[in-house]
Backbone as a printed PyTorch tensor [residue, N CA C, xyz], in Angstrom:
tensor([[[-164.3790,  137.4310, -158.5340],
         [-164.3910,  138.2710, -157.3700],
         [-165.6710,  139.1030, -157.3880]],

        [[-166.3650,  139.1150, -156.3980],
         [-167.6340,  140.0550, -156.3880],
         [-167.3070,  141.1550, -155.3770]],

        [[-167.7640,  142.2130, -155.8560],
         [-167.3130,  143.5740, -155.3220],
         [-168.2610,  144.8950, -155.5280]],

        [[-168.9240,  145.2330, -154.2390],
         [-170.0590,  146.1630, -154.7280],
         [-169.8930,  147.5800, -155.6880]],

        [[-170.5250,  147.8610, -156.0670],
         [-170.2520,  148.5080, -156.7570],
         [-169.5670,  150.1610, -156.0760]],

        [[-168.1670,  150.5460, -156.6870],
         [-168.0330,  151.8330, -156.3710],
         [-169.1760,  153.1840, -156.4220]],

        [[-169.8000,  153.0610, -157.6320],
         [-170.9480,  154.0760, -158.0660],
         [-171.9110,  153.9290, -156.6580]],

        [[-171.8080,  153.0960, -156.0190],
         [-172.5890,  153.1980, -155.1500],
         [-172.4280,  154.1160, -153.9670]],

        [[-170.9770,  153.8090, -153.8740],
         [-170.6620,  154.6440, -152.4010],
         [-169.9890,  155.9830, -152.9210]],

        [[-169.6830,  156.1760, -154.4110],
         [-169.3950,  156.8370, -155.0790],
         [-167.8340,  157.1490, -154.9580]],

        [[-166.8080,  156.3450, -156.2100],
         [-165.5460,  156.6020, -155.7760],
         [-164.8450,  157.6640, -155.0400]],

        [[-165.6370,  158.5830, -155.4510],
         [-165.0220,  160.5260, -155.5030],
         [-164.9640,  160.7800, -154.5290]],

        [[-165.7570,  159.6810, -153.6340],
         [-166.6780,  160.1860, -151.4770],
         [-165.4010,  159.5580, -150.6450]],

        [[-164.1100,  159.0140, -151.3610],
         [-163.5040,  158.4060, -150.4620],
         [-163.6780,  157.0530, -149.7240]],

        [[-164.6520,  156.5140, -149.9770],
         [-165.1760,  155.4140, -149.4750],
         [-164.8940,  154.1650, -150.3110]],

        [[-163.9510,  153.1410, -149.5630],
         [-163.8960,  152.1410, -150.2060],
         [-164.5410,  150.1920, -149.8460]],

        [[-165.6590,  149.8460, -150.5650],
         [-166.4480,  149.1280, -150.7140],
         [-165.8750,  148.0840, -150.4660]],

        [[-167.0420,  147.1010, -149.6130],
         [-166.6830,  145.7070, -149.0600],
         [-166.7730,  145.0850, -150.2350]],

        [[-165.7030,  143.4880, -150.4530],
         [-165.6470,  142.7030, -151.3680],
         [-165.7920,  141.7000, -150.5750]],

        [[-166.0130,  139.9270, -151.4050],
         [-165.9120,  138.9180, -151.1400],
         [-164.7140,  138.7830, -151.5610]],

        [[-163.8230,  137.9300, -150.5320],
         [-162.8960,  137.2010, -151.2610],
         [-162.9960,  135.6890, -151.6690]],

        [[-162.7010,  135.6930, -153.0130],
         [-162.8870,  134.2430, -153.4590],
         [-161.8990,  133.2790, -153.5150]],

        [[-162.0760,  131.9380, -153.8140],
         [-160.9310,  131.1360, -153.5870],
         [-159.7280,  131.0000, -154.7510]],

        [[-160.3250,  131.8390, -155.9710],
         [-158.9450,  132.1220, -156.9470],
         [-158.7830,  133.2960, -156.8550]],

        [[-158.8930,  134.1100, -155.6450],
         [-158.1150,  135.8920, -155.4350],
         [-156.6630,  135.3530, -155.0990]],

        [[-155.8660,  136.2670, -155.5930],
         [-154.5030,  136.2620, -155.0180],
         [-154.4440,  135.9860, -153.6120]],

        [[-155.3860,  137.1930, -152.9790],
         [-155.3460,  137.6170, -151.3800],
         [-155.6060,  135.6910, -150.9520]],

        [[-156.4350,  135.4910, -151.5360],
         [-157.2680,  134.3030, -150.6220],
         [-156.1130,  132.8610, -150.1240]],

        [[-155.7390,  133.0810, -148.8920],
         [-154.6870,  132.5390, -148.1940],
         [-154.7300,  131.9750, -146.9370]],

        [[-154.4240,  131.4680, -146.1800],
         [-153.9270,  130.8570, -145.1460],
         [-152.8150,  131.0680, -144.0490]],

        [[-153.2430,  131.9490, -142.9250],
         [-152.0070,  132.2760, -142.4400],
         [-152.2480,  132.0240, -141.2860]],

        [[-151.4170,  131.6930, -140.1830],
         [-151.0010,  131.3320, -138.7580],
         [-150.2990,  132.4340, -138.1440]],

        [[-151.1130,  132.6510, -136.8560],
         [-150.7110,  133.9810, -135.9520],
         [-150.6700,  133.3410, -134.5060]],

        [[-149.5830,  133.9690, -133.6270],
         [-149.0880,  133.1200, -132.7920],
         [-150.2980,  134.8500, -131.5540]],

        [[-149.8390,  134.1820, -130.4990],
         [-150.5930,  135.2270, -129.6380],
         [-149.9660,  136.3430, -129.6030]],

        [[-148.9100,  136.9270, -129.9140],
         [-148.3360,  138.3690, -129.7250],
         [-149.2790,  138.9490, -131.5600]],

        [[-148.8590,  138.3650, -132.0020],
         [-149.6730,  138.8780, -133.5900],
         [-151.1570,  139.4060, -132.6950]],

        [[-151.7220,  138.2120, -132.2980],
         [-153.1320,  138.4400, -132.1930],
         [-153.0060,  139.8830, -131.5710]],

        [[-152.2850,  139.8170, -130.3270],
         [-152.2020,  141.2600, -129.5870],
         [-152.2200,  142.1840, -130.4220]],

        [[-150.8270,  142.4470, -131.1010],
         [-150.8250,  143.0520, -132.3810],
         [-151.8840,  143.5690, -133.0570]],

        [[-152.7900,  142.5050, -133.4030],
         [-153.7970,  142.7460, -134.4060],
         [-154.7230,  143.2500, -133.6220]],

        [[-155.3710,  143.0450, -132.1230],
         [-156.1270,  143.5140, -131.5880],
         [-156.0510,  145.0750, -131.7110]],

        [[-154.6840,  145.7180, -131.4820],
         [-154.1510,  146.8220, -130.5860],
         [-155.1180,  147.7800, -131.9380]],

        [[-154.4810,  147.1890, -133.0110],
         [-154.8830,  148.0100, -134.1650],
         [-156.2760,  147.8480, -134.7800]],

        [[-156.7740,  147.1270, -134.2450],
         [-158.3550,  147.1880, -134.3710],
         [-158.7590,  147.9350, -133.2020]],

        [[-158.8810,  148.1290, -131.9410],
         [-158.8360,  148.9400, -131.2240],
         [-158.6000,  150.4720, -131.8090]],

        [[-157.3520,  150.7860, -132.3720],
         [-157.2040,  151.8630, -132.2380],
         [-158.0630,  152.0360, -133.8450]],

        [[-158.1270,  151.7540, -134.5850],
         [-158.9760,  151.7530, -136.1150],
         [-160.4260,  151.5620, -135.9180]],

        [[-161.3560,  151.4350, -134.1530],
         [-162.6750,  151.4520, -134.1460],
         [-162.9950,  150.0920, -134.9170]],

        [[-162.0730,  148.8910, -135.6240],
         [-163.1990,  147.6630, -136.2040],
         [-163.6300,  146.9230, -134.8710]],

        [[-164.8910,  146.4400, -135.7630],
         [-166.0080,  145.9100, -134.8370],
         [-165.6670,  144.5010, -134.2760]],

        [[-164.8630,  143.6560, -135.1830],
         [-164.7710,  142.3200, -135.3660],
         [-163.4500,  142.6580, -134.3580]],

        [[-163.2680,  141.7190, -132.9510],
         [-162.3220,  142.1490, -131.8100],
         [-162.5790,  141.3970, -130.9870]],

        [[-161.3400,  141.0740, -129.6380],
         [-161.6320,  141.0300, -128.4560],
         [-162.0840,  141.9480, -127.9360]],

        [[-162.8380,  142.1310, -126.2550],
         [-163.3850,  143.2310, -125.5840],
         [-162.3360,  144.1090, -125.4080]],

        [[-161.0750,  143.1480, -125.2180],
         [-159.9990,  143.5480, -124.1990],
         [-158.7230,  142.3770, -124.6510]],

        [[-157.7100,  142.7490, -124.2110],
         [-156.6120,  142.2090, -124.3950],
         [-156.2020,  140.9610, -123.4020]],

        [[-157.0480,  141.3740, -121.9000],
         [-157.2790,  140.0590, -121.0510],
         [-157.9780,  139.4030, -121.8360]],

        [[-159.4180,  139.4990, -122.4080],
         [-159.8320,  138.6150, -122.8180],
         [-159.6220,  137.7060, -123.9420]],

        [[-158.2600,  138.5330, -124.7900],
         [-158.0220,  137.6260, -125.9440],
         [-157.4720,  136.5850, -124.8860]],

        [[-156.5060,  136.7030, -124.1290],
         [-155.1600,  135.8780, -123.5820],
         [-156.0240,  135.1150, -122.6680]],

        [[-157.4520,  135.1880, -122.0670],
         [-158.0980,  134.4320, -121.4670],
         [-158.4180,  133.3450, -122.0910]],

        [[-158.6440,  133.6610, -123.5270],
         [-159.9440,  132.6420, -124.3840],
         [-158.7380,  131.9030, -125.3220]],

        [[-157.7090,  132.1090, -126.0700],
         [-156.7250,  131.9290, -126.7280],
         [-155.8920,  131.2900, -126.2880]],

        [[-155.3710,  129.7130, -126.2990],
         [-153.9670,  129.2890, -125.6330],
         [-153.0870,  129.7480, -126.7460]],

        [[-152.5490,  129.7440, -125.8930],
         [-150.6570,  130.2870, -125.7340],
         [-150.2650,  129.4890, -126.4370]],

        [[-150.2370,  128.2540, -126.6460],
         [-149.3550,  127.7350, -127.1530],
         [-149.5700,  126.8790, -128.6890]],

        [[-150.9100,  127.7110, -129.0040],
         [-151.6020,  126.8520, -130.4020],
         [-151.4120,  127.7520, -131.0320]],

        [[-151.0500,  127.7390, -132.4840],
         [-151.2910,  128.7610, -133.4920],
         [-153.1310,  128.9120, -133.5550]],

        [[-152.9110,  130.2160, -134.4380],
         [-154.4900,  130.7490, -135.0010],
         [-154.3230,  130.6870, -136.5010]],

        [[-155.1260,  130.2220, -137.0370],
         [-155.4910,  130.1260, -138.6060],
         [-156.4690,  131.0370, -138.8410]],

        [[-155.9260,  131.8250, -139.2670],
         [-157.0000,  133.0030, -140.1340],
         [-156.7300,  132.6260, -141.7380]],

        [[-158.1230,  132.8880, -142.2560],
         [-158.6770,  133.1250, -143.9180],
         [-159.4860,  134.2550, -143.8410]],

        [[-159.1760,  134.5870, -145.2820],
         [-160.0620,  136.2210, -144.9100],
         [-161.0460,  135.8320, -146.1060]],

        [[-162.2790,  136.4090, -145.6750],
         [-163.7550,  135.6400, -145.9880],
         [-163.9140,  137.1710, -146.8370]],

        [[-164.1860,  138.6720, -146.3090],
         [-164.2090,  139.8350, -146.3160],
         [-163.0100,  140.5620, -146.6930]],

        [[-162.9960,  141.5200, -147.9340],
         [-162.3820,  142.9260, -147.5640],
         [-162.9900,  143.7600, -147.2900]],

        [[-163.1200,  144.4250, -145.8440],
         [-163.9800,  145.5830, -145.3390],
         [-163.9300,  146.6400, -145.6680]],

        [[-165.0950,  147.3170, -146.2200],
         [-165.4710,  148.9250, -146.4500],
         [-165.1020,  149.9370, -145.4130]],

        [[-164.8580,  150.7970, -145.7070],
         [-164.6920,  152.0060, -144.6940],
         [-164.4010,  153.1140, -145.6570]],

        [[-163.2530,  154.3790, -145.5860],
         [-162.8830,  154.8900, -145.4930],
         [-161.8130,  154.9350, -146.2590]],

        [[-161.0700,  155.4190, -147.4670],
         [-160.2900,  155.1430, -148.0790],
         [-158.7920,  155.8420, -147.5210]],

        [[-159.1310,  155.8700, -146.6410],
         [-157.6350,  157.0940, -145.5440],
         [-157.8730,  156.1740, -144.7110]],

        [[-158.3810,  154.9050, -144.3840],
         [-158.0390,  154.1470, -143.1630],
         [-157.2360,  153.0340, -143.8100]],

        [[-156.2760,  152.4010, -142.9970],
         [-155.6280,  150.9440, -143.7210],
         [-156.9410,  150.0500, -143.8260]],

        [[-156.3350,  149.4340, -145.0840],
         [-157.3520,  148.0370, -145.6570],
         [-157.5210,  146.9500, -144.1910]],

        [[-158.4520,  146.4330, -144.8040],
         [-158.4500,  144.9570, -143.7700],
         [-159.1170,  143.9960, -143.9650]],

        [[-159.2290,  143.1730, -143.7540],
         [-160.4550,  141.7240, -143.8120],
         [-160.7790,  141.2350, -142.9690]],

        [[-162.1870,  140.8440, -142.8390],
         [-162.5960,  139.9850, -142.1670],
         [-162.6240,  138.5870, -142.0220]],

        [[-161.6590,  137.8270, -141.1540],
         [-161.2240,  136.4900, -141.6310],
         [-162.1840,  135.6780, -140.6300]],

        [[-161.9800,  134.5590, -140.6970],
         [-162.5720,  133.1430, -140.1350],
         [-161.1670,  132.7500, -139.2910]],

        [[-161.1190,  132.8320, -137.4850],
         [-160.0890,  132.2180, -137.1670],
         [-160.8760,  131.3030, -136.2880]],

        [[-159.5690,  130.4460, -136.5740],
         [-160.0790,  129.1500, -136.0910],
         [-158.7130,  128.9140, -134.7360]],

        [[-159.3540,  128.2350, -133.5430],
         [-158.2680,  128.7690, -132.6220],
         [-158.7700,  127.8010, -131.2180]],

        [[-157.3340,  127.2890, -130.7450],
         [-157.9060,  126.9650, -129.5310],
         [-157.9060,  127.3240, -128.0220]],

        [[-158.8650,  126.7250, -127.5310],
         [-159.3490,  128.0370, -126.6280],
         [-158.6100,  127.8230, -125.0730]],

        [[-158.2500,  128.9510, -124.5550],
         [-157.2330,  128.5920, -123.4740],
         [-158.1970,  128.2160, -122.2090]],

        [[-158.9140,  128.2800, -122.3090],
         [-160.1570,  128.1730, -120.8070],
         [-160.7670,  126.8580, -120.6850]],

        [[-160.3330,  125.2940, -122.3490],
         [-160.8500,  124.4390, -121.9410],
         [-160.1550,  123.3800, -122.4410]],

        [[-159.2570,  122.7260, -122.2410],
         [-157.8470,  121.9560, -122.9490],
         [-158.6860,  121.1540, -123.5710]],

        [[-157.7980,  121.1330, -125.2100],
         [-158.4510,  120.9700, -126.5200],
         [-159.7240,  120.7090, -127.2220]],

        [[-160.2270,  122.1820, -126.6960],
         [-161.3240,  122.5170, -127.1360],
         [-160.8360,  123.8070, -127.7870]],

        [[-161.4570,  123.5600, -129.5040],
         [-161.2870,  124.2780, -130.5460],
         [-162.2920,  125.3050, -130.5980]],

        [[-162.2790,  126.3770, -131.2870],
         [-163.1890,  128.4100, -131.5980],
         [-163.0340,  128.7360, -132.3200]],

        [[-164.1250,  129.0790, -133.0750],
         [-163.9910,  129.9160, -134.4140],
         [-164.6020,  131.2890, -134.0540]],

        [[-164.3070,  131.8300, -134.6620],
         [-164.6340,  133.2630, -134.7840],
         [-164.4730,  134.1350, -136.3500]],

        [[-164.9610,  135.5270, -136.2330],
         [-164.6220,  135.9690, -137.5030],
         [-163.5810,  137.4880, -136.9110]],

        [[-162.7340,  138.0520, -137.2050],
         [-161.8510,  138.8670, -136.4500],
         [-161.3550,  139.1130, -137.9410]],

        [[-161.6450,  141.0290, -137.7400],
         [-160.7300,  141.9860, -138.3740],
         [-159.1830,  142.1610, -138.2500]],

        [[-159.1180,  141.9220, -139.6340],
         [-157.4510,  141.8320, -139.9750],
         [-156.5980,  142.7270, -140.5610]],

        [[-155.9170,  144.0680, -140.3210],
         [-155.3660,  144.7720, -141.1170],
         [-154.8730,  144.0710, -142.1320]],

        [[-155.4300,  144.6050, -143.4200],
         [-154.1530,  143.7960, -144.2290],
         [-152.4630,  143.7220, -144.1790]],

        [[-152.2030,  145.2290, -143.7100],
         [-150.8740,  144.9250, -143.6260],
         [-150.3250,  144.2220, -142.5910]],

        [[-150.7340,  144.1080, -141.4870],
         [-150.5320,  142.8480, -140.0160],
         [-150.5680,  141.5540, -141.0640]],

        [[-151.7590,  141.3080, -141.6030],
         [-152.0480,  139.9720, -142.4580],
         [-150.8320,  139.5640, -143.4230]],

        [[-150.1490,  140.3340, -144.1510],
         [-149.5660,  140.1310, -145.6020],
         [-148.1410,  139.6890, -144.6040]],

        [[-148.0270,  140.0000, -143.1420],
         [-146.7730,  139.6990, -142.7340],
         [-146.8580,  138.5350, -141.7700]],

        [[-147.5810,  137.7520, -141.7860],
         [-148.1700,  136.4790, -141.2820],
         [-147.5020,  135.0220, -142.0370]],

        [[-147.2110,  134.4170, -141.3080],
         [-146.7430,  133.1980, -141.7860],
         [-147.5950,  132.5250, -142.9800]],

        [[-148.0000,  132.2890, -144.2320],
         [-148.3940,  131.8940, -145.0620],
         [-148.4770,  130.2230, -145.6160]],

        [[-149.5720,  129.4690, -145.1990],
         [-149.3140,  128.2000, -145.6800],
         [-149.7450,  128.0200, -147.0030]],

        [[-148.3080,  127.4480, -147.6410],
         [-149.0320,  127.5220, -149.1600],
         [-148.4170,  125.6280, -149.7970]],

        [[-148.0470,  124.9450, -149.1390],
         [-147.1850,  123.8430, -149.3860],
         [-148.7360,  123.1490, -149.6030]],

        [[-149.1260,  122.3600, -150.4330],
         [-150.3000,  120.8890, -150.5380],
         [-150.3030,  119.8580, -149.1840]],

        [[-149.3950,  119.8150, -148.3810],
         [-149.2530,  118.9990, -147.4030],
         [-149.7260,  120.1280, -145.9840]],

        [[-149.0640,  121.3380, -145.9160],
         [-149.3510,  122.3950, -145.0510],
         [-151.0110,  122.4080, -144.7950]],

        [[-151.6740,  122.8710, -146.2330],
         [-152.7190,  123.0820, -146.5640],
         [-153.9990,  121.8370, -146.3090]],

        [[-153.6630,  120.7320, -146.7740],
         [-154.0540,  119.1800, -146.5510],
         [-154.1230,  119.1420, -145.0070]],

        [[-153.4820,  119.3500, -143.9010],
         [-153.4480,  119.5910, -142.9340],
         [-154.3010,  120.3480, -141.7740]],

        [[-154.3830,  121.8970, -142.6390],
         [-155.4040,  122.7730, -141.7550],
         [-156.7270,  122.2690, -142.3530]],

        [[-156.8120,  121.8120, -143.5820],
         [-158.6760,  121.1130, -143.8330],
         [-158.3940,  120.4140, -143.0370]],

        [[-157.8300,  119.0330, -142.6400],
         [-158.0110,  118.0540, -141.9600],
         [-158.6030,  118.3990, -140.2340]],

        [[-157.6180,  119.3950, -139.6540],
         [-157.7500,  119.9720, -139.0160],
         [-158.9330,  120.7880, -138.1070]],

        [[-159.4430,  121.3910, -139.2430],
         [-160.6450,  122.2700, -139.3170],
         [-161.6660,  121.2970, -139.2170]],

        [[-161.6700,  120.3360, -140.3930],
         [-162.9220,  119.2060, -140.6390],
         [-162.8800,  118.7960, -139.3380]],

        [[-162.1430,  118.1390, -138.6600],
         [-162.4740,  117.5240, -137.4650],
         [-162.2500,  118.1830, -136.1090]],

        [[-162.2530,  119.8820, -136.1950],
         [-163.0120,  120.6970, -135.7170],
         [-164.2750,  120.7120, -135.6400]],

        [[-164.8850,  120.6440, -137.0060],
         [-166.2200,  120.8630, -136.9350],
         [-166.8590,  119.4960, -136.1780]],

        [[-166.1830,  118.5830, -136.8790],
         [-166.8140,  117.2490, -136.8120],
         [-166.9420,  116.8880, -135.1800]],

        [[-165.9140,  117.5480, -134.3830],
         [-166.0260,  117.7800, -132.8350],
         [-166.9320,  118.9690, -131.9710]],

        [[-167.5080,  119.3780, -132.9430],
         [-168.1700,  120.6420, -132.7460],
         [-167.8010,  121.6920, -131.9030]],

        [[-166.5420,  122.5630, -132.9830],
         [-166.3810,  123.2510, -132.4360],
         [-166.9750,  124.5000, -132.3330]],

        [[-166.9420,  125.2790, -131.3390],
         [-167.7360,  126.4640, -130.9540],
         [-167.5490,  127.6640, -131.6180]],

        [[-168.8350,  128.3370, -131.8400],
         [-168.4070,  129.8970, -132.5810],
         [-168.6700,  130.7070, -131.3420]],

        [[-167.2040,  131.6110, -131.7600],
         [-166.8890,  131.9560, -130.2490],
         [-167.0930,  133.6400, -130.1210]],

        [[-167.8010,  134.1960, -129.1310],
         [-168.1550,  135.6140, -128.8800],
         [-166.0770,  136.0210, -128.5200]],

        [[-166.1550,  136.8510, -128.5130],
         [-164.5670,  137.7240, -128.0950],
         [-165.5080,  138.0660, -126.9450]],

        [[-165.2390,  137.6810, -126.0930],
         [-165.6380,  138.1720, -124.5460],
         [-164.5280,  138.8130, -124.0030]]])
């Protein structure tokens, strides 16, 4: 796990330092969020000032179908404030409601605690699945997507 150094931001200042998450962290997981989560997760990035967001709540439900799950991995644990809830910055991968099956990635702030209550794929077949998935996402080129 790489993790900047506290001395830097200085533990004592309240400030707690961005990490990488790696692929043998506990945290480092796989979870599926249906569109009320996303809302969810928006509302509280909104009200917590993170950067990583829709503009707006039309615009998640514009760009997002309804009826696909979202795969978030969290790439980031974000720095801030040690009196604000934790969070990460994940990689969601998602398809987009404005162009039938056409796939979006993005990177979108995740409370951890919204996150830890997220459906969790942890089965070898589950998992075997979202690579497959993803790979031929990319391999279709899918788009990295602004939150408009």
């Amino acid at each position: 796990m790489t993790v900047n150094s506290n001395a830097a931001h200085g533990e004592h200042s309240g400030f707690r330092g961005r990490s990488d998450v790696e692929w043998g962290d506990p945290d480092f997981t796989v979870r599926v969020a249906g569109v009320d989560d996303l809302l969810r997760i928006q509302r509280e990035n909104a009200a917590h000032d993170r950067s990583r967001r829709w503009s707006s709540e039309d615009a998640l439900l514009r760009q997002v179908s309804a009826v696909a799950g979202v795969f978030l991995c969290p790439m980031l644990r974000n720095d801030g404030p040690s009196t604000e809830p934790e969070s990460y910055r994940c990689w969601a991968w998602f398809v987009l409601g404005t162009e039938e099956g056409t796939q979006g990635v993005t990177l979108l702030d995740v409370g951890k605690d919204i996150f830890e209550t997220l459906p969790e794929l942890h089965s070898p077949t589950e998992l075997r699945r979202v690579i497959k998935v993803t790979m031929a996402r990319v391999m279709l080129g899918s788009r990295f997507e602004n939150m408009w």
